[in-house]
Backbone as JSON Lines, residues from 0, in Angstrom:
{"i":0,"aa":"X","n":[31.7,-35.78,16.57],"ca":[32.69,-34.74,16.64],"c":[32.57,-34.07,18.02]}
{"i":1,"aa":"X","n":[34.08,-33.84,19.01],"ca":[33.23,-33.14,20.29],"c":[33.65,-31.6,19.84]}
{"i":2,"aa":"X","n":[32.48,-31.52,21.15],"ca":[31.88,-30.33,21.11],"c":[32.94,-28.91,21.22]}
{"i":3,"aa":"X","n":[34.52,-29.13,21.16],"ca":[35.42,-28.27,21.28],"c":[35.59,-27.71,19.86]}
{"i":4,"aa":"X","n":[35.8,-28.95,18.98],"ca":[35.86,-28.77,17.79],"c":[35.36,-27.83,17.21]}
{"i":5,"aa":"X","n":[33.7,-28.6,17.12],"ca":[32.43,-28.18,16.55],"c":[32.63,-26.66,16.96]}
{"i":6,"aa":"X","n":[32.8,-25.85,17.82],"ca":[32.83,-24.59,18.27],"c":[33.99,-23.95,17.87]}
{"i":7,"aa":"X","n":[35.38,-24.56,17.59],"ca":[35.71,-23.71,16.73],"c":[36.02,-24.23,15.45]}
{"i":8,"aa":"X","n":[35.35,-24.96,15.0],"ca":[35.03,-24.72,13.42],"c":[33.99,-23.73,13.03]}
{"i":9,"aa":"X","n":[33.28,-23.35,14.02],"ca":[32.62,-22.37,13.46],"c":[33.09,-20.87,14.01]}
{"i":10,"aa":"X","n":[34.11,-21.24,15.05],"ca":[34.56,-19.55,14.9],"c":[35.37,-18.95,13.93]}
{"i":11,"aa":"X","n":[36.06,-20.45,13.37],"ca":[36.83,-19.59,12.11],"c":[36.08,-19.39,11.05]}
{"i":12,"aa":"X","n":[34.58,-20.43,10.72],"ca":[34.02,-19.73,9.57],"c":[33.24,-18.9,10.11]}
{"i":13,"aa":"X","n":[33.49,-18.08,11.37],"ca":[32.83,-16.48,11.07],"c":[33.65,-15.83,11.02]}
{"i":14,"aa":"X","n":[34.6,-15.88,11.18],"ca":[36.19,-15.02,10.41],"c":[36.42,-15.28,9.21]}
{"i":15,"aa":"X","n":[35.88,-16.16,8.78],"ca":[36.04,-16.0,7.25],"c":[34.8,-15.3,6.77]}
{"i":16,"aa":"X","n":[33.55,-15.24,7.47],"ca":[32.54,-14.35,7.1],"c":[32.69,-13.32,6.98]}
{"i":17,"aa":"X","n":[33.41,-12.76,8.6],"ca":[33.78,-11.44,8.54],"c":[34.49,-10.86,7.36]}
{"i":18,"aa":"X","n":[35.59,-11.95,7.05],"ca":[36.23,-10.82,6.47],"c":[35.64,-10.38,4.87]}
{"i":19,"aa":"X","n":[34.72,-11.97,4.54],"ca":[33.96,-11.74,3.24],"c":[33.15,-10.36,3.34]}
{"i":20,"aa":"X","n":[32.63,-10.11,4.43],"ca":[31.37,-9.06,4.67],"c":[32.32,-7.46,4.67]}
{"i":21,"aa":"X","n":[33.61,-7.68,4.96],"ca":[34.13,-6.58,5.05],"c":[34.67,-5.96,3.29]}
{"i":22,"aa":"X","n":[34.72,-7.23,2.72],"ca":[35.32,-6.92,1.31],"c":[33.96,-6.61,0.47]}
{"i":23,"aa":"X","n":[32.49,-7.06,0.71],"ca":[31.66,-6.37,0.36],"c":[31.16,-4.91,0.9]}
{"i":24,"aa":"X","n":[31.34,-4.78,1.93],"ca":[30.91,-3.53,2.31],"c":[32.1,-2.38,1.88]}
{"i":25,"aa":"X","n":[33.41,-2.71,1.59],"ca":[34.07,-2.12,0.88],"c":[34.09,-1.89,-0.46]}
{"i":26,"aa":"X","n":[33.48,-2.94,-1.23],"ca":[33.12,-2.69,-2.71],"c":[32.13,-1.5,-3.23]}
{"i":27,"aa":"X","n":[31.04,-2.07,-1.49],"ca":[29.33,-1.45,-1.7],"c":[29.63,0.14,-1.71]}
{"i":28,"aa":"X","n":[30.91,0.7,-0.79],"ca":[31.16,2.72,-0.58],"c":[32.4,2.26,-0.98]}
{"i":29,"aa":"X","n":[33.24,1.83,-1.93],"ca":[33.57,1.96,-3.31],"c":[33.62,2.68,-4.39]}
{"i":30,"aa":"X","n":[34.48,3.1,-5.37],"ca":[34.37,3.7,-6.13],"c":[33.52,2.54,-7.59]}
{"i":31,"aa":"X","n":[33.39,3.24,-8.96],"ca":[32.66,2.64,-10.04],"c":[33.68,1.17,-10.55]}
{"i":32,"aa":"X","n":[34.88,2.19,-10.11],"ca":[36.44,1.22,-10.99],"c":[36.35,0.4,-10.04]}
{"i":33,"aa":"X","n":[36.47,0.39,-8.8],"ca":[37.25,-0.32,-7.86],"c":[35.95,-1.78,-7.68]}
{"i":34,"aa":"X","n":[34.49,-1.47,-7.87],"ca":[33.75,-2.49,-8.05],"c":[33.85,-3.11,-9.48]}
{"i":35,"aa":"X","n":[34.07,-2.54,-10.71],"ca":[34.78,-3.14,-11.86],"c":[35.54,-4.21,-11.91]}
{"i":36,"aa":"X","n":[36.91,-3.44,-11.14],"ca":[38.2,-4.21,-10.84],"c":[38.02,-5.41,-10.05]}
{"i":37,"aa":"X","n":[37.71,-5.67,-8.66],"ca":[37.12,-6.65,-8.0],"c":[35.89,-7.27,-7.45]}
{"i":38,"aa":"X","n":[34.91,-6.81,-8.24],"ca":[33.77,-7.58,-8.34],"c":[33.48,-7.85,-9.55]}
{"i":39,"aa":"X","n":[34.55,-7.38,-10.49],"ca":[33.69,-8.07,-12.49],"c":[34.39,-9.14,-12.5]}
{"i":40,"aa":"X","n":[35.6,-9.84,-11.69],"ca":[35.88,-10.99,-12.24],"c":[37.26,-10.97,-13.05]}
{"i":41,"aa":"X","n":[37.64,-11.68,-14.25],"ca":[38.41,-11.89,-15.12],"c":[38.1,-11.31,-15.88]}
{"i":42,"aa":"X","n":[36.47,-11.33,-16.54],"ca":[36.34,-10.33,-17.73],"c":[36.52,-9.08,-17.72]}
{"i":43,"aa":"X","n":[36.07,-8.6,-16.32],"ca":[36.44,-6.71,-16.27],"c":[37.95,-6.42,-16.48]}
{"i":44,"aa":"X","n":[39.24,-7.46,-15.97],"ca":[40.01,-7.3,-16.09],"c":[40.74,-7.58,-17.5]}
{"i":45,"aa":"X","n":[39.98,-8.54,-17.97],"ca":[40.11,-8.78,-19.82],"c":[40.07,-7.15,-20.23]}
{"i":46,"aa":"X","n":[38.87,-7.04,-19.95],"ca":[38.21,-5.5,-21.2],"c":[39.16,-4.52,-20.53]}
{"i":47,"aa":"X","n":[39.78,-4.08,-19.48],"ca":[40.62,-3.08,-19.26],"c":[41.85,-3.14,-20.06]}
{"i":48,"aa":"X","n":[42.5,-4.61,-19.95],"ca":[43.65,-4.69,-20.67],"c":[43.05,-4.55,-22.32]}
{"i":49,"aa":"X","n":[42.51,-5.1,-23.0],"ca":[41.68,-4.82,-24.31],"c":[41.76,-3.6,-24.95]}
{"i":50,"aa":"X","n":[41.2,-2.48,-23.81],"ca":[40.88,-1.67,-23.98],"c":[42.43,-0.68,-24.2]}
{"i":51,"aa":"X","n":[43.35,-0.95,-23.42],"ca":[44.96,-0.67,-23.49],"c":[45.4,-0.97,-24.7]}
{"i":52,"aa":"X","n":[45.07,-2.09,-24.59],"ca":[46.48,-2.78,-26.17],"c":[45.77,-2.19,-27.46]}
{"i":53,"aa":"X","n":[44.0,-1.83,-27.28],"ca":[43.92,-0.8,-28.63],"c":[44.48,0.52,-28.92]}
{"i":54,"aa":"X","n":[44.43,1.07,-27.38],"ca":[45.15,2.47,-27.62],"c":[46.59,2.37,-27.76]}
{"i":55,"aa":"X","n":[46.95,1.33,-27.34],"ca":[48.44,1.49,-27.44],"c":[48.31,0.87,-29.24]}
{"i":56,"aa":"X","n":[48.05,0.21,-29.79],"ca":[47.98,-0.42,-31.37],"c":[47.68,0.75,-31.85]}
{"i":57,"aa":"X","n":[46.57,1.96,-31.6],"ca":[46.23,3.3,-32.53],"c":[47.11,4.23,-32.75]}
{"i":58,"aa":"X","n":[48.3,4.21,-31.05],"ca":[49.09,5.22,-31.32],"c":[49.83,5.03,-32.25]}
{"i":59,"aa":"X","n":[50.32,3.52,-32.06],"ca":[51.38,3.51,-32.58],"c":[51.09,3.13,-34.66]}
{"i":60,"aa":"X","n":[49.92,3.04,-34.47],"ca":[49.61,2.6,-36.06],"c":[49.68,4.2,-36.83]}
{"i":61,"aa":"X","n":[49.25,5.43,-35.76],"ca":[49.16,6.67,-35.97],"c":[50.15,7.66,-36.48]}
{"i":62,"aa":"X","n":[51.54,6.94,-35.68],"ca":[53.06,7.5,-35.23],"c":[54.11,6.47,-36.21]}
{"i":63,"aa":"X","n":[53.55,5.59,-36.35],"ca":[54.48,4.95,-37.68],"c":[54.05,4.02,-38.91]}
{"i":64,"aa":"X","n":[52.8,3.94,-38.84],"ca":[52.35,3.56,-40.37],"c":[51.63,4.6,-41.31]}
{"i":65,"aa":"X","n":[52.4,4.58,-42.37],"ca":[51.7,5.54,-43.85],"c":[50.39,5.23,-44.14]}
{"i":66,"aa":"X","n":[49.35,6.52,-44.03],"ca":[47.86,6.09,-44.09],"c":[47.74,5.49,-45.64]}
{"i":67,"aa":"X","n":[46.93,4.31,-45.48],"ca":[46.52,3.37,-46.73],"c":[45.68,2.39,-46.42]}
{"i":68,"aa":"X","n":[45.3,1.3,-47.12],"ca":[44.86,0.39,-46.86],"c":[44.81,-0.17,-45.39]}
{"i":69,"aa":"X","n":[46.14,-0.74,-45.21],"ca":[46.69,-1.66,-43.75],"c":[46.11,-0.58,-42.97]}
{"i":70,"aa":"X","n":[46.4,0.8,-43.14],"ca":[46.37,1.93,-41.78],"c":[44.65,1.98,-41.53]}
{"i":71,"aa":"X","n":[43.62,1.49,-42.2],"ca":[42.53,1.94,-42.22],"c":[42.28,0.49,-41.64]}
{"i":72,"aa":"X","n":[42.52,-0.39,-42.24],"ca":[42.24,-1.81,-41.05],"c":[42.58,-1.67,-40.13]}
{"i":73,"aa":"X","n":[43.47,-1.49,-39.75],"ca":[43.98,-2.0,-38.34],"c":[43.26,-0.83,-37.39]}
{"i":74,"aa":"X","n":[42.89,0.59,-37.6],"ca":[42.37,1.54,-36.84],"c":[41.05,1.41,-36.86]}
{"i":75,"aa":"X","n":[40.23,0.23,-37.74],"ca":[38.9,0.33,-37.88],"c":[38.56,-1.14,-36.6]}
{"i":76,"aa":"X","n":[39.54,-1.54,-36.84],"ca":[39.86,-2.92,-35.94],"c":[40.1,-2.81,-34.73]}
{"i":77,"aa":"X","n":[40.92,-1.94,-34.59],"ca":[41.14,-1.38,-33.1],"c":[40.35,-0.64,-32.71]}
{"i":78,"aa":"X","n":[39.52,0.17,-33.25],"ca":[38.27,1.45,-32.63],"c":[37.37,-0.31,-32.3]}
{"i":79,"aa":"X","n":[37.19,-0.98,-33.36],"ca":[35.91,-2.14,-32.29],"c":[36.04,-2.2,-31.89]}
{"i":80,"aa":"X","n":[37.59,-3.04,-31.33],"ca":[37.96,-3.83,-29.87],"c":[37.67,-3.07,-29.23]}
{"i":81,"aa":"X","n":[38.34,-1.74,-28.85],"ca":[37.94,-0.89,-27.87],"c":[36.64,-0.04,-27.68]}
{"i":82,"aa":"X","n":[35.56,-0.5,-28.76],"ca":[34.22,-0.03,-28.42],"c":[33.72,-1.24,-27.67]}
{"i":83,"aa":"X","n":[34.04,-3.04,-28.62],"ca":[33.12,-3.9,-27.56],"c":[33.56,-3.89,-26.29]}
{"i":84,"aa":"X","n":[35.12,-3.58,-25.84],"ca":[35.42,-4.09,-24.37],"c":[34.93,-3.24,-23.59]}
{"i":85,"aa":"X","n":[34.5,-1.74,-24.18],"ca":[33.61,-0.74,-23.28],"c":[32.36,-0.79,-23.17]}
{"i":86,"aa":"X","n":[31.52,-1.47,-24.14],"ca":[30.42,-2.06,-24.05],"c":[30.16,-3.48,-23.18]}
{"i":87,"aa":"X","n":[31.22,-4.32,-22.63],"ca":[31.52,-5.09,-22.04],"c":[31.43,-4.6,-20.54]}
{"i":88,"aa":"X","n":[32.48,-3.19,-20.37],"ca":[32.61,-3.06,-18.84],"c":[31.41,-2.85,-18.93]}
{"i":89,"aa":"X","n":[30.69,-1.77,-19.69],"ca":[29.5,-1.2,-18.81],"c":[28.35,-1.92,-18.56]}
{"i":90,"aa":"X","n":[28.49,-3.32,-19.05],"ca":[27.45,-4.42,-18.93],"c":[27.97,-4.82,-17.48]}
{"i":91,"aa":"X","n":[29.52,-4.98,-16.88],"ca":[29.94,-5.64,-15.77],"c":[29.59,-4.87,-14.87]}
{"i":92,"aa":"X","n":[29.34,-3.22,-15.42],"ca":[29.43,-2.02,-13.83],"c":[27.4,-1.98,-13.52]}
{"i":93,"aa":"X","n":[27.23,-2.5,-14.52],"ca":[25.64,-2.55,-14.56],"c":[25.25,-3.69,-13.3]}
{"i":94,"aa":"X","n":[25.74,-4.58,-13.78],"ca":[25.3,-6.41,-13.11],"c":[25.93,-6.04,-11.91]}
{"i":95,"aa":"X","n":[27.09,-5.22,-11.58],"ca":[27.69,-5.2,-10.18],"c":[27.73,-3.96,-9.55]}
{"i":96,"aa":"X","n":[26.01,-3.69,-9.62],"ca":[25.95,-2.24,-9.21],"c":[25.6,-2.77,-7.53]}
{"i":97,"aa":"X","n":[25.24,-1.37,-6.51],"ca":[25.26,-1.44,-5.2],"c":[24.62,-2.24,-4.88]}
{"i":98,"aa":"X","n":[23.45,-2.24,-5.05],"ca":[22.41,-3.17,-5.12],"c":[22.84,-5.2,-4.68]}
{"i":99,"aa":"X","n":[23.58,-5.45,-5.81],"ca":[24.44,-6.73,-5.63],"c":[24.92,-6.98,-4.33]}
{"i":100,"aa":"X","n":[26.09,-6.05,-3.59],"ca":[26.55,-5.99,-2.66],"c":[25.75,-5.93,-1.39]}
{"i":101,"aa":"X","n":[24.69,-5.16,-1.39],"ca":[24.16,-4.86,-0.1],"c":[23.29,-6.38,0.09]}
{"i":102,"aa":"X","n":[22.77,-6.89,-1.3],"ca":[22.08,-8.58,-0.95],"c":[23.44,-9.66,-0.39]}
{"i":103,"aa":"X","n":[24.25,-9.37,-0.87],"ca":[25.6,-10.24,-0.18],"c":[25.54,-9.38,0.95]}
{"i":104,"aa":"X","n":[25.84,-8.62,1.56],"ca":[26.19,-7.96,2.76],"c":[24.98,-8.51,4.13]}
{"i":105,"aa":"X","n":[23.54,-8.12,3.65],"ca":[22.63,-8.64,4.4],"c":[22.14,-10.66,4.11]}
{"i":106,"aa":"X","n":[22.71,-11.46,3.16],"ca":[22.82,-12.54,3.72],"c":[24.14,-12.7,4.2]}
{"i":107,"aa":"X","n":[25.13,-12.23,3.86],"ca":[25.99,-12.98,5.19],"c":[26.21,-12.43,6.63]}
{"i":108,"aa":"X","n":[25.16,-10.99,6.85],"ca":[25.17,-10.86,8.0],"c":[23.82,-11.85,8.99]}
{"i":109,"aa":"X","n":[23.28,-12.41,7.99],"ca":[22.1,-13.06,8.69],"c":[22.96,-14.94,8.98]}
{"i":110,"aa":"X","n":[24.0,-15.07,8.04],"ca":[24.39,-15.91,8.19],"c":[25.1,-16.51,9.31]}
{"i":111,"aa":"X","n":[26.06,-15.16,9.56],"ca":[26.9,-14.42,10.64],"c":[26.15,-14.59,11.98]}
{"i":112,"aa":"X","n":[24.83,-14.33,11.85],"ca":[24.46,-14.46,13.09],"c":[23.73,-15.83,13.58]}
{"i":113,"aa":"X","n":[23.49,-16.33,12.48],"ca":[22.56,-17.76,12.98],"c":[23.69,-18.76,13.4]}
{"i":114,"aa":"X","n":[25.3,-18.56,13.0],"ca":[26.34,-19.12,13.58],"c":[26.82,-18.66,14.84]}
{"i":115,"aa":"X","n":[26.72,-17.56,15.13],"ca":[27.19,-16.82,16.7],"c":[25.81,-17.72,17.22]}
{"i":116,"aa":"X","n":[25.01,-17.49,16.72],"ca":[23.51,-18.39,17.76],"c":[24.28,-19.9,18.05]}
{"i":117,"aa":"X","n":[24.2,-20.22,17.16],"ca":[24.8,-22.37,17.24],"c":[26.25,-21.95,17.96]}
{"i":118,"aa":"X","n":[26.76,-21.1,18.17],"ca":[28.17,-21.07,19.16],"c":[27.5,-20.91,20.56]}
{"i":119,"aa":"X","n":[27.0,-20.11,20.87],"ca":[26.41,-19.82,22.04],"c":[25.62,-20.53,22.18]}
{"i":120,"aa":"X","n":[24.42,-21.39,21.67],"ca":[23.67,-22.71,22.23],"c":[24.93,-24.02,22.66]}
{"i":121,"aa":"X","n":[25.87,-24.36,21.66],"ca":[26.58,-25.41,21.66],"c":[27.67,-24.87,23.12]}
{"i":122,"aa":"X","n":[28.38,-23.34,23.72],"ca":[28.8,-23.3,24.69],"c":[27.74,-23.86,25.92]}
{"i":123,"aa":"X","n":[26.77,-23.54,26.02],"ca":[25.64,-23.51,27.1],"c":[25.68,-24.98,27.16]}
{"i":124,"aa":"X","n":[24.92,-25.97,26.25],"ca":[25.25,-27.22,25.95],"c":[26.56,-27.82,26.64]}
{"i":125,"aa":"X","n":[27.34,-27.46,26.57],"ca":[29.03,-27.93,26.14],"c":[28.74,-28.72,28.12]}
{"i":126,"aa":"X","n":[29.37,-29.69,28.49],"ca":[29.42,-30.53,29.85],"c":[30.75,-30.08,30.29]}
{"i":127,"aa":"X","n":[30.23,-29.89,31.6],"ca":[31.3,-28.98,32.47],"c":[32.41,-30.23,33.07]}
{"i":128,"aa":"X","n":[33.36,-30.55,32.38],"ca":[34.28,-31.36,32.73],"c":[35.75,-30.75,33.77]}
């Protein structure tokens, strides 16, 4: 591969570093939600919606079904859902506390730099044509 290449294939994967390192250090001085929202994944975003469609199922089981039988299922059913999916986030805000981020932040700044190194050996290298 010559050596033009090789040099910028690696300048764009430190622009893609960068910008990874910038979306962690934005998570890391972040709010609780906003590391929820984009660092839990699919499931944080499962248990938020979860957590909606019970309150919206309570109101409305509240505002138009006659308390009885059905009315005591479905509100005993809906208080779980919306206890496990909160027992859910707070397992996701746990696992993706600061901590997480700052070990992503300091390997890809070490990464970041052992590639600026192999750019700057491979320019020095590079034959003056």
């Amino acid at each position: 591969m010559p050596e033009n290449q090789r040099i910028d294939i690696l300048k764009e994967q430190i622009s893609f570093l960068e910008a990874r390192l910038t979306r962690y250090e934005e998570l890391l001085h972040g709010s609780v939600l906003k590391r929820i929202l984009f660092g839990g994944g699919r499931r944080a975003k499962l248990s938020i919606a979860e957590i909606l469609i019970g309150l919206i199922i309570l109101l409305y089981v509240f505002f138009r079904i006659t308390p009885g039988l059905v009315f005591a299922v479905i509100v005993i059913l809906s208080l779980f859902m919306i206890f496990f999916s909160t027992v859910q986030l707070n397992l996701i805000r746990k696992k993706n506390g600061p901590e997480k981020y700052q070990k992503m932040i300091d390997s890809l700044t070490l990464e970041k730099a052992s590639m600026e190194k192999e750019v700057i050996r491979l320019k020095e290298n590079k034959p003056r044509t």
